[in-house]
Coordinates of C-alpha atoms and ligand atoms in Angstrom, one line a residue:
M261 CA 69.2 -42.7 45.4
R262 CA 69.1 -46.1 43.7
E263 CA 72.1 -47.0 41.5
I264 CA 71.3 -49.4 38.7
G265 CA 74.2 -51.1 37.0
H266 CA 74.1 -54.1 34.8
F267 CA 73.3 -57.8 35.4
I268 CA 76.1 -59.9 34.0
G269 CA 77.0 -63.5 34.6
G270 CA 74.2 -63.9 37.2
K271 CA 75.1 -60.9 39.4
H272 CA 74.8 -57.2 39.6
V273 CA 77.8 -55.3 38.2
K274 CA 78.4 -51.6 38.7
G275 CA 78.6 -49.4 35.6
A276 CA 81.9 -48.1 34.5
G277 CA 80.8 -45.1 32.4
R278 CA 78.1 -42.5 32.0
T279 CA 74.8 -42.6 33.9
S280 CA 71.3 -41.3 33.2
D281 CA 68.6 -40.2 35.6
V282 CA 65.6 -42.4 36.2
F283 CA 62.5 -40.4 37.1
Q284 CA 59.4 -41.1 39.1
P285 CA 56.9 -39.5 36.6
M286 CA 54.1 -39.1 39.2
T287 CA 56.2 -36.7 41.3
G288 CA 58.8 -35.6 38.7
E289 CA 61.6 -36.6 41.1
V290 CA 64.8 -38.4 40.1
I291 CA 64.7 -41.7 42.0
G292 CA 67.7 -43.4 40.5
K293 CA 70.8 -43.3 38.3
V294 CA 71.1 -46.0 35.6
A295 CA 74.4 -47.0 34.1
L296 CA 74.9 -46.5 30.4
A297 CA 77.0 -49.4 29.1
T298 CA 80.2 -48.9 27.1
K299 CA 81.0 -51.2 24.2
A300 CA 83.4 -53.0 26.5
E301 CA 80.7 -53.7 29.0
V302 CA 78.4 -55.1 26.3
R303 CA 81.4 -57.3 25.3
A304 CA 81.8 -58.5 28.8
A305 CA 78.1 -59.6 28.8
V306 CA 78.5 -61.3 25.5
E307 CA 81.6 -63.2 26.7
N308 CA 79.6 -64.5 29.7
A309 CA 76.7 -65.5 27.5
K310 CA 79.0 -67.2 25.0
A311 CA 80.7 -69.3 27.7
A312 CA 77.4 -70.4 29.3
Q313 CA 75.3 -71.1 26.1
P314 CA 76.6 -74.5 24.9
A315 CA 75.8 -76.2 28.2
W316 CA 72.4 -74.6 28.3
A317 CA 71.7 -75.7 24.7
A318 CA 72.7 -79.2 25.7
T319 CA 70.3 -79.1 28.7
N320 CA 67.2 -81.1 27.7
P321 CA 64.2 -79.0 26.8
Q322 CA 62.0 -80.3 29.7
R323 CA 64.7 -79.1 32.2
R324 CA 64.8 -75.7 30.4
A325 CA 61.0 -75.6 30.7
R326 CA 61.2 -76.3 34.4
V327 CA 63.1 -73.0 34.9
M328 CA 60.3 -71.2 33.1
F329 CA 57.7 -72.9 35.3
K330 CA 59.6 -71.9 38.4
F331 CA 60.0 -68.4 37.1
L332 CA 56.2 -68.1 36.8
E333 CA 55.8 -69.0 40.4
L334 CA 58.4 -66.3 41.4
V335 CA 56.7 -63.6 39.3
A336 CA 53.4 -64.5 41.0
R337 CA 55.1 -64.4 44.4
D338 CA 56.6 -60.9 43.7
N339 CA 53.7 -59.6 41.7
E340 CA 52.9 -56.7 44.0
K341 CA 56.5 -55.6 44.3
L342 CA 57.0 -55.8 40.5
A343 CA 53.8 -53.8 39.8
E344 CA 54.7 -51.2 42.3
L345 CA 58.1 -50.6 40.9
L346 CA 56.8 -50.7 37.4
A347 CA 54.2 -48.0 38.2
R348 CA 56.7 -45.9 40.0
E349 CA 59.2 -45.8 37.2
H350 CA 56.8 -45.8 34.2
G351 CA 53.8 -43.8 35.6
K352 CA 51.1 -46.2 34.6
T353 CA 48.5 -47.2 37.2
I354 CA 49.0 -50.3 39.4
P355 CA 46.2 -52.3 37.7
D356 CA 47.7 -51.4 34.3
A357 CA 51.2 -52.4 35.6
K358 CA 49.7 -55.8 36.6
G359 CA 48.3 -56.1 33.1
D360 CA 51.8 -55.4 31.7
I361 CA 53.3 -58.2 33.8
Q362 CA 50.4 -60.5 33.0
R363 CA 50.8 -60.2 29.2
G364 CA 54.5 -61.0 29.6
V365 CA 53.8 -64.0 31.9
E366 CA 51.5 -65.4 29.2
V367 CA 54.5 -65.6 26.8
V368 CA 56.5 -67.3 29.5
E369 CA 53.7 -69.8 29.8
F370 CA 53.9 -70.4 26.1
A371 CA 57.7 -70.9 26.4
C372 CA 57.0 -73.6 29.0
G373 CA 55.8 -75.7 26.1
I374 CA 59.2 -75.7 24.5
P375 CA 59.7 -79.5 24.5
H376 CA 56.7 -79.7 22.2
L377 CA 57.4 -76.5 20.2
M378 CA 61.0 -77.4 19.3
K379 CA 60.1 -80.9 18.0
G380 CA 61.4 -81.4 14.5
E381 CA 59.8 -83.3 11.6
Y382 CA 60.4 -86.8 10.5
T383 CA 59.8 -88.8 7.3
E384 CA 60.4 -92.5 7.4
S385 CA 61.5 -94.2 4.1
A386 CA 61.9 -91.0 2.1
G387 CA 64.0 -93.3 -0.2
A388 CA 65.2 -96.9 0.0
G389 CA 66.4 -97.2 3.6
I390 CA 66.5 -93.4 3.8
D391 CA 64.9 -91.4 6.6
L392 CA 64.7 -87.6 6.6
Y393 CA 64.4 -85.5 9.7
S394 CA 64.7 -81.9 10.7
M395 CA 65.7 -80.4 14.0
R396 CA 65.6 -76.9 15.5
Q397 CA 68.8 -75.7 17.1
P398 CA 69.4 -72.5 19.0
L399 CA 71.3 -69.6 17.4
G400 CA 73.8 -69.0 20.2
V401 CA 73.9 -65.5 21.8
V402 CA 71.0 -63.3 20.9
A403 CA 69.9 -59.9 22.0
G404 CA 66.7 -57.9 22.7
I405 CA 66.4 -54.1 22.8
T406 CA 63.1 -52.9 24.3
P407 CA 61.1 -49.7 24.8
F408 CA 59.9 -47.9 27.9
N409 CA 56.2 -48.5 27.6
F410 CA 56.0 -52.1 28.6
P411 CA 59.0 -52.7 30.8
A412 CA 57.8 -56.1 32.0
M413 CA 55.9 -57.5 29.0
I414 CA 58.2 -56.8 26.1
P415 CA 61.4 -58.0 27.9
M416 CA 59.5 -61.3 28.7
W417 CA 58.3 -61.6 25.1
K418 CA 61.9 -61.4 24.0
F419 CA 63.9 -63.4 26.5
A420 CA 61.4 -66.2 27.4
P421 CA 61.2 -67.9 24.0
A422 CA 64.8 -67.2 23.2
I423 CA 66.1 -68.8 26.4
A424 CA 63.6 -71.7 26.3
C425 CA 65.0 -72.5 22.8
G426 CA 68.5 -72.8 24.3
N427 CA 70.0 -69.4 23.5
A428 CA 71.8 -67.1 25.8
F429 CA 70.3 -63.6 25.9
I430 CA 71.5 -60.0 26.2
L431 CA 68.7 -57.7 27.2
K432 CA 69.1 -53.9 26.6
P433 CA 65.9 -52.5 28.2
S434 CA 64.8 -48.8 28.1
E435 CA 67.1 -46.6 30.2
R436 CA 64.0 -44.8 31.3
D437 CA 62.5 -47.6 33.4
P438 CA 65.2 -50.3 33.9
G439 CA 64.2 -51.5 37.4
V440 CA 61.7 -54.2 36.4
P441 CA 63.9 -55.9 33.8
M442 CA 66.7 -56.1 36.4
L443 CA 64.3 -57.8 38.9
L444 CA 63.1 -60.2 36.2
A445 CA 66.7 -61.2 35.5
E446 CA 67.2 -61.8 39.2
L447 CA 64.1 -64.0 39.3
M448 CA 65.3 -66.1 36.4
I449 CA 68.5 -66.9 38.3
E450 CA 66.5 -67.7 41.4
A451 CA 64.4 -70.0 39.2
G452 CA 67.5 -72.0 38.4
L453 CA 68.7 -70.4 35.2
P454 CA 72.5 -70.8 34.9
A455 CA 74.5 -67.6 35.3
G456 CA 75.3 -65.9 31.9
I457 CA 72.2 -67.1 30.1
L458 CA 70.3 -63.9 30.8
N459 CA 72.3 -60.7 31.0
V460 CA 71.0 -57.2 31.3
V461 CA 73.1 -54.3 29.9
N462 CA 71.6 -50.9 30.6
G463 CA 72.3 -48.1 28.3
D464 CA 71.6 -45.9 25.3
K465 CA 72.8 -45.7 21.7
E466 CA 76.4 -46.6 22.7
A467 CA 75.2 -49.9 24.2
V468 CA 72.9 -50.6 21.2
D469 CA 75.8 -49.9 18.8
G470 CA 77.9 -52.4 20.9
I471 CA 75.2 -55.0 20.3
L472 CA 74.9 -54.2 16.6
D473 CA 78.7 -54.5 16.1
D474 CA 79.3 -57.5 18.2
P475 CA 80.4 -60.4 16.0
D476 CA 79.1 -63.1 18.5
I477 CA 75.5 -61.8 18.6
R478 CA 73.5 -63.8 16.1
A479 CA 70.1 -62.2 16.3
I480 CA 68.4 -59.0 17.6
G481 CA 64.8 -58.5 18.4
F482 CA 63.9 -54.8 18.8
V483 CA 60.7 -53.0 19.8
G484 CA 60.5 -49.2 19.8
S485 CA 60.0 -46.2 17.5
T486 CA 60.1 -46.6 13.7
P487 CA 63.2 -44.5 13.1
I488 CA 65.3 -46.5 15.6
A489 CA 63.7 -49.8 14.3
E490 CA 64.8 -48.9 10.8
Y491 CA 68.3 -48.0 11.9
I492 CA 68.7 -51.2 13.9
Y493 CA 67.3 -53.4 11.1
T494 CA 69.6 -51.8 8.4
R495 CA 72.8 -51.9 10.4
G496 CA 72.1 -55.3 12.1
T497 CA 71.3 -57.1 8.8
A498 CA 74.2 -55.4 7.1
S499 CA 76.5 -57.3 9.5
G500 CA 74.7 -60.6 8.8
K501 CA 72.5 -60.8 11.9
R502 CA 69.0 -62.1 11.9
V503 CA 66.9 -59.0 12.9
Q504 CA 63.3 -58.3 13.6
C505 CA 62.2 -54.7 14.6
F506 CA 58.7 -53.7 15.6
G507 CA 58.1 -49.9 15.3
G508 CA 55.6 -47.2 15.8
A509 CA 51.9 -47.0 15.1
K510 CA 48.9 -44.9 14.2
N511 CA 45.9 -47.2 14.9
H512 CA 42.6 -46.3 13.4
M513 CA 39.1 -47.3 14.6
I514 CA 36.4 -47.2 11.9
V515 CA 33.0 -46.5 13.3
M516 CA 30.2 -47.6 11.0
P517 CA 26.8 -46.0 11.2
D518 CA 25.2 -49.2 12.6
A519 CA 27.8 -49.6 15.4
D520 CA 26.6 -49.9 19.0
M521 CA 27.6 -46.3 20.1
D522 CA 27.8 -47.1 23.8
Q523 CA 30.3 -49.8 23.0
V524 CA 32.2 -47.5 20.6
V525 CA 32.5 -44.7 23.1
D526 CA 33.7 -47.0 25.9
A527 CA 36.2 -48.7 23.6
L528 CA 37.6 -45.4 22.3
I529 CA 38.0 -43.9 25.8
G530 CA 39.9 -47.0 27.1
A531 CA 42.0 -47.6 24.0
G532 CA 42.7 -43.9 23.3
Y533 CA 43.6 -42.7 26.7
G534 CA 44.6 -45.8 28.7
A535 CA 48.2 -45.7 29.8
A536 CA 48.1 -42.0 28.7
G537 CA 48.1 -43.2 25.1
E538 CA 51.6 -44.6 25.5
R539 CA 50.8 -47.9 23.9
C540 CA 51.7 -49.1 20.4
M541 CA 48.2 -50.5 20.2
A542 CA 46.4 -47.4 21.4
I543 CA 43.7 -46.1 19.1
S544 CA 44.8 -42.6 18.1
V545 CA 42.5 -42.1 15.1
A546 CA 38.7 -42.5 15.2
V547 CA 37.1 -42.6 11.8
P548 CA 33.3 -42.2 12.0
V549 CA 31.5 -43.0 8.8
G550 CA 28.9 -40.4 7.7
K551 CA 28.1 -37.0 9.3
K552 CA 25.4 -38.3 11.6
T553 CA 27.8 -40.9 13.1
A554 CA 30.6 -38.3 13.4
D555 CA 28.4 -35.7 15.1
E556 CA 27.0 -38.2 17.6
L557 CA 30.4 -39.7 18.3
V558 CA 32.1 -36.3 18.9
G559 CA 29.2 -35.2 21.0
R560 CA 29.4 -38.2 23.2
L561 CA 33.2 -38.3 23.5
I562 CA 33.6 -34.6 24.7
P563 CA 32.1 -35.1 28.2
R564 CA 33.8 -38.4 28.6
V565 CA 37.2 -37.0 27.7
E566 CA 36.6 -34.0 29.9
S567 CA 35.8 -36.2 32.9
L568 CA 38.8 -38.6 32.6
K569 CA 40.4 -39.2 36.0
I570 CA 44.1 -38.5 35.9
G571 CA 46.1 -39.4 38.9
P572 CA 49.4 -40.6 40.4
S573 CA 50.3 -44.2 39.6
T574 CA 49.4 -45.2 43.1
S575 CA 45.9 -43.8 43.0
A576 CA 43.2 -46.5 43.2
D577 CA 40.8 -44.9 40.8
A578 CA 42.8 -43.1 38.2
D579 CA 42.1 -43.9 34.6
F580 CA 45.6 -43.1 33.7
G581 CA 48.8 -41.6 35.2
P582 CA 51.5 -39.3 34.1
M583 CA 53.7 -39.5 31.0
I584 CA 57.1 -41.1 31.0
T585 CA 59.3 -37.9 31.1
K586 CA 59.0 -34.1 31.0
A587 CA 60.5 -34.1 27.5
H588 CA 57.9 -36.5 26.2
L589 CA 55.1 -34.5 27.9
E590 CA 56.4 -31.3 26.1
K591 CA 56.6 -33.2 22.8
V592 CA 53.0 -34.3 23.1
K593 CA 51.8 -30.8 24.1
N594 CA 53.7 -29.4 21.1
Y595 CA 51.8 -31.8 18.8
V596 CA 48.5 -30.4 20.2
E597 CA 49.8 -26.9 19.3
I598 CA 50.7 -28.1 15.8
G599 CA 47.2 -29.6 15.4
V600 CA 45.6 -26.3 16.4
K601 CA 47.9 -24.4 13.9
E602 CA 47.1 -26.9 11.2
G603 CA 43.4 -26.1 11.6
A604 CA 42.0 -29.2 13.4
K605 CA 39.3 -28.4 15.9
L606 CA 40.5 -28.9 19.4
K607 CA 37.3 -29.9 21.2
V608 CA 39.0 -30.9 24.6
D609 CA 42.3 -29.3 25.6
G610 CA 44.0 -31.2 28.5
R611 CA 47.3 -29.3 28.3
G612 CA 46.5 -27.1 31.3
F613 CA 45.9 -30.1 33.7
K614 CA 47.7 -29.8 37.0
M615 CA 47.7 -32.6 39.5
Q616 CA 47.1 -31.2 43.0
G617 CA 49.9 -32.2 45.4
Y618 CA 52.0 -33.5 42.4
E619 CA 52.7 -30.2 40.6
N620 CA 56.1 -31.4 39.3
G621 CA 54.7 -34.7 37.9
F622 CA 54.5 -35.2 34.1
Y623 CA 50.7 -35.0 33.8
M624 CA 48.4 -33.9 31.0
G625 CA 44.7 -34.3 30.5
G626 CA 43.0 -36.0 27.6
C627 CA 42.8 -34.0 24.3
L628 CA 40.3 -34.5 21.5
F629 CA 40.6 -33.2 18.0
D630 CA 37.8 -33.2 15.4
E631 CA 38.0 -32.5 11.7
V632 CA 41.6 -33.8 11.4
K633 CA 42.7 -34.1 7.8
P634 CA 45.0 -36.8 6.3
D635 CA 47.6 -34.2 5.3
M636 CA 48.1 -32.9 8.9
R637 CA 51.2 -33.8 10.9
I638 CA 49.0 -34.8 13.9
Y639 CA 47.4 -37.4 11.6
K640 CA 50.6 -38.6 9.9
E641 CA 52.9 -38.8 12.9
E642 CA 52.8 -40.9 16.0
I643 CA 52.0 -38.7 19.0
F644 CA 52.1 -41.4 21.8
G645 CA 50.0 -39.4 24.2
P646 CA 46.4 -39.0 25.4
V647 CA 45.4 -37.3 22.2
L648 CA 42.6 -38.7 20.0
S649 CA 42.0 -37.4 16.4
V650 CA 38.7 -37.7 14.7
V651 CA 38.9 -38.0 10.9
R652 CA 35.5 -37.9 9.3
A653 CA 34.9 -40.3 6.4
K654 CA 32.0 -40.1 4.0
D655 CA 31.7 -43.8 3.5
Y656 CA 33.1 -47.2 4.4
Q657 CA 35.5 -47.2 1.5
E658 CA 37.0 -43.9 2.5
G659 CA 37.6 -45.2 6.0
L660 CA 39.2 -48.3 4.7
D661 CA 41.4 -46.3 2.4
L662 CA 42.6 -44.1 5.2
A663 CA 43.9 -47.1 7.2
N664 CA 45.4 -48.6 4.1
K665 CA 47.2 -45.5 2.9
H666 CA 48.7 -44.6 6.3
E667 CA 52.4 -45.5 6.5
Y668 CA 51.9 -47.3 9.8
G669 CA 50.0 -50.6 9.9
N670 CA 50.2 -52.0 13.5
G671 CA 46.6 -52.3 14.8
V672 CA 43.2 -51.3 13.5
A673 CA 39.6 -51.9 14.5
I674 CA 36.1 -51.7 13.0
F675 CA 33.0 -51.3 15.0
T676 CA 29.8 -52.5 13.2
R677 CA 26.8 -54.8 13.4
D678 CA 27.3 -55.7 9.8
G679 CA 29.0 -59.1 9.3
D680 CA 29.7 -58.4 5.6
A681 CA 31.4 -55.1 6.3
A682 CA 33.5 -56.7 9.1
R683 CA 34.5 -59.6 7.0
D684 CA 35.4 -57.4 4.0
F685 CA 37.4 -55.1 6.3
A686 CA 39.4 -58.0 7.9
S687 CA 40.2 -59.3 4.5
R688 CA 41.2 -56.0 2.7
V689 CA 42.8 -53.9 5.5
E690 CA 46.6 -53.6 5.2
V691 CA 47.3 -53.8 8.9
G692 CA 48.8 -56.6 10.9
M693 CA 46.4 -56.9 13.8
V694 CA 42.7 -56.3 13.3
G695 CA 39.9 -55.9 15.9
I696 CA 36.2 -56.5 15.1
N697 CA 34.2 -54.7 17.8
F698 CA 37.4 -55.0 19.8
A699 CA 39.7 -52.0 20.2
I700 CA 43.1 -53.4 21.3
P701 CA 43.5 -56.6 19.4
V702 CA 46.9 -57.7 20.9
P703 CA 47.0 -61.4 20.0
L704 CA 47.4 -63.9 22.8
A705 CA 50.8 -65.5 23.5
Y706 CA 50.2 -68.6 21.3
H707 CA 49.4 -66.5 18.3
T708 CA 51.9 -64.0 16.9
F709 CA 52.2 -60.2 17.3
G710 CA 53.3 -57.9 14.5
G711 CA 52.3 -55.0 12.3
W712 CA 52.7 -54.3 8.6
K713 CA 54.3 -51.4 6.6
K714 CA 56.4 -49.0 8.6
S715 CA 55.4 -50.7 11.9
V716 CA 57.8 -53.6 11.2
F717 CA 61.1 -54.4 9.7
G718 CA 61.8 -58.1 9.2
D719 CA 59.8 -61.2 8.3
L720 CA 58.6 -63.0 11.4
N721 CA 56.3 -61.8 14.1
Q722 CA 57.1 -61.9 17.9
H723 CA 55.9 -64.5 20.3
G724 CA 53.9 -67.6 19.4
P725 CA 55.3 -70.1 16.9
D726 CA 57.2 -67.3 15.0
S727 CA 59.3 -66.7 18.1
V728 CA 60.5 -70.3 18.0
R729 CA 61.3 -69.9 14.3
F730 CA 63.1 -66.6 14.9
Y731 CA 65.3 -67.9 17.8
T732 CA 66.2 -71.3 16.2
K733 CA 67.7 -72.5 12.9
T734 CA 66.6 -75.6 11.1
K735 CA 68.9 -78.4 10.3
T736 CA 67.6 -81.3 8.0
V737 CA 69.3 -84.7 8.1
T738 CA 69.1 -87.3 5.3
S739 CA 70.2 -90.6 6.7
R740 CA 70.6 -94.1 5.3
W741 CA 70.8 -97.3 7.2
P742 CA 72.4 -99.7 6.7
S743 CA 75.3 -97.5 5.9
G744 CA 77.1 -100.1 3.9
V745 CA 75.0 -99.8 0.7
K746 CA 77.4 -99.4 -2.2
D747 CA 75.7 -97.7 -5.2
G748 CA 78.9 -96.5 -6.9
A749 CA 79.4 -92.8 -7.7
E750 CA 76.1 -91.1 -8.8
F751 CA 76.5 -88.1 -11.0
T752 CA 72.8 -87.1 -11.1
I753 CA 71.1 -85.2 -8.4
P754 CA 69.7 -87.9 -5.9
T755 CA 66.0 -88.5 -6.7
M756 CA 65.4 -91.2 -4.0
K757 CA 64.4 -93.8 -6.7
Ligands
NAD1918 P1 62.7 -45.7 21.4 O1 62.8 -46.0 19.9 O2 63.0 -44.3 21.8 O3 63.6 -46.6 22.2 C1 63.5 -48.1 22.1 C2 64.9 -48.6 22.4 O4 65.9 -48.1 21.5 C3 65.4 -48.3 23.9 O5 66.0 -49.4 24.4 C4 66.3 -47.1 23.6 O6 67.4 -47.1 24.6 C5 66.9 -47.5 22.2 N1 67.3 -46.3 21.5 C6 66.8 -45.0 21.6 N2 67.4 -44.2 20.8 C7 68.3 -44.9 20.1 C8 69.3 -44.5 19.1 N3 69.4 -43.3 18.6 N4 70.1 -45.5 18.7 C9 70.1 -46.7 19.2 N5 69.1 -47.1 20.1 C10 68.3 -46.2 20.6 O7 61.2 -46.0 21.8 P2 60.5 -45.7 23.2 O8 60.2 -44.3 23.3 O9 61.2 -46.4 24.3 O10 59.1 -46.5 23.0 C11 58.0 -46.0 22.4 C12 57.9 -46.5 20.9 O11 57.9 -47.9 20.8 C13 56.7 -46.0 20.2 O12 57.0 -45.6 18.9 C14 55.8 -47.3 20.2 O13 54.8 -47.3 19.1 C15 56.8 -48.3 20.0 N6 56.4 -49.6 20.4 C16 56.1 -50.5 19.4 C17 55.6 -51.8 19.8 C18 55.4 -52.8 18.7 O14 55.3 -54.0 19.0 N7 55.2 -52.4 17.4 C19 55.4 -52.1 21.1 C20 55.7 -51.1 22.1 C21 56.2 -49.9 21.7

């Protein structure tokens, strides 16, 4: 049985308090015990980070970038090992685990450009002999709290830009799959990062509250469910920290009558059921426009959902693997039951699926609901499983209104051949990330990622240029040379005459 402690000051440290089981979802076995940090253990990590940070901030940006370049080499070297561990602890398939690593790596590649990204601005002769310039400086010690569903990608989205900017980082990954974040921290040290700049404290609410209450932590980046996002944002900002929290989702795909139906069905199957629906950018609501479109769509989806290949994470040809925990599996199955009771039409019921040879694994088959209505709980709430709801709209405006009125606003897509409709949709939809004939519009690393409405708390997005803004503060200097100019006392606001 693996024991997973913390990674503090560049080395593994045993936990001092409670532990939690780490499961292997494909078999249902407990494969490890992860330490749950006390506030004192969080404090120990912060002390290490605080001691190491000034020297790291003073290290020139090209040297900081070199650590990132080296880290990329090491992640490539250990790619198989990382993907295997990720699939084992999370349950996603190995190819999907490699995608999880890859989308994190791309943000590390972005962070390699930090000497360019942190450059300030300069105005020569803003007044007589006066030059004006701004610089970006790191915040100090910052923290990231991350969810179970992308245990490689989201930790890298958080720590790579923060560390490249000269901060020290406390990562609190999900206690459900902590193995990969620990390996990533080891690789950062092997890449040449000074001890104390990246610390991993494992844990649950107690560790999170330790982070929220710590006076030396200047900023927190959170990704997870909306209720926890709101809690962290409220409590973190109340104590004066800079906080950005990315929450849950209910992503719609509007299917216009002129859409390419082969493309639509493939896109919905991949985006609805990939990773067992455990993605914040999964499509969970299909909105066909018009009865003919809806009938055709549902008719074509049914056989595709029925023939989805579910398998263990190690299977070479599974479409998706098990869910993260038994408790989450039961929660998703319960939502299906709720949907049936609410009167939605369950066209495909995957609840009875059993994986031969893996009877204790956390599997379920794909489910498809038709005639879901906006007042139903299965429409309003995030299910986070392989369950797709079809909500029929009479026209384009009704489809657009559905997406706009939903309290979540993370991702959305429209499938159409009509450029006018696509353009109007992109302009008027109240959602942060929009796909046009593209189902999972996760922006690339050099753009920024973030939803609207209840999918986000805070102002700036994650990764891309916003991450540099989030993890630095701007200082602006007005300087005058020669310094010996004597104007006498000026009682009016300087206007740079
Ligand atoms: P979660 O909210 O349960 O956990 C996220 C983090 O918060 C974990 O580190 C966890 O230990 C911690 N946490 C859990 N309960 C807490 C509590 N009561 N107090 C303090 N901290 C607590 O989320 P999850 O189940 O790990 O991840 C799935 C959720 O994350 C989904 O809602 C999904 O949509 C969302 N998500 C959002 C994005 C995005 O960018 N918007 C990306 C990925 C996942």
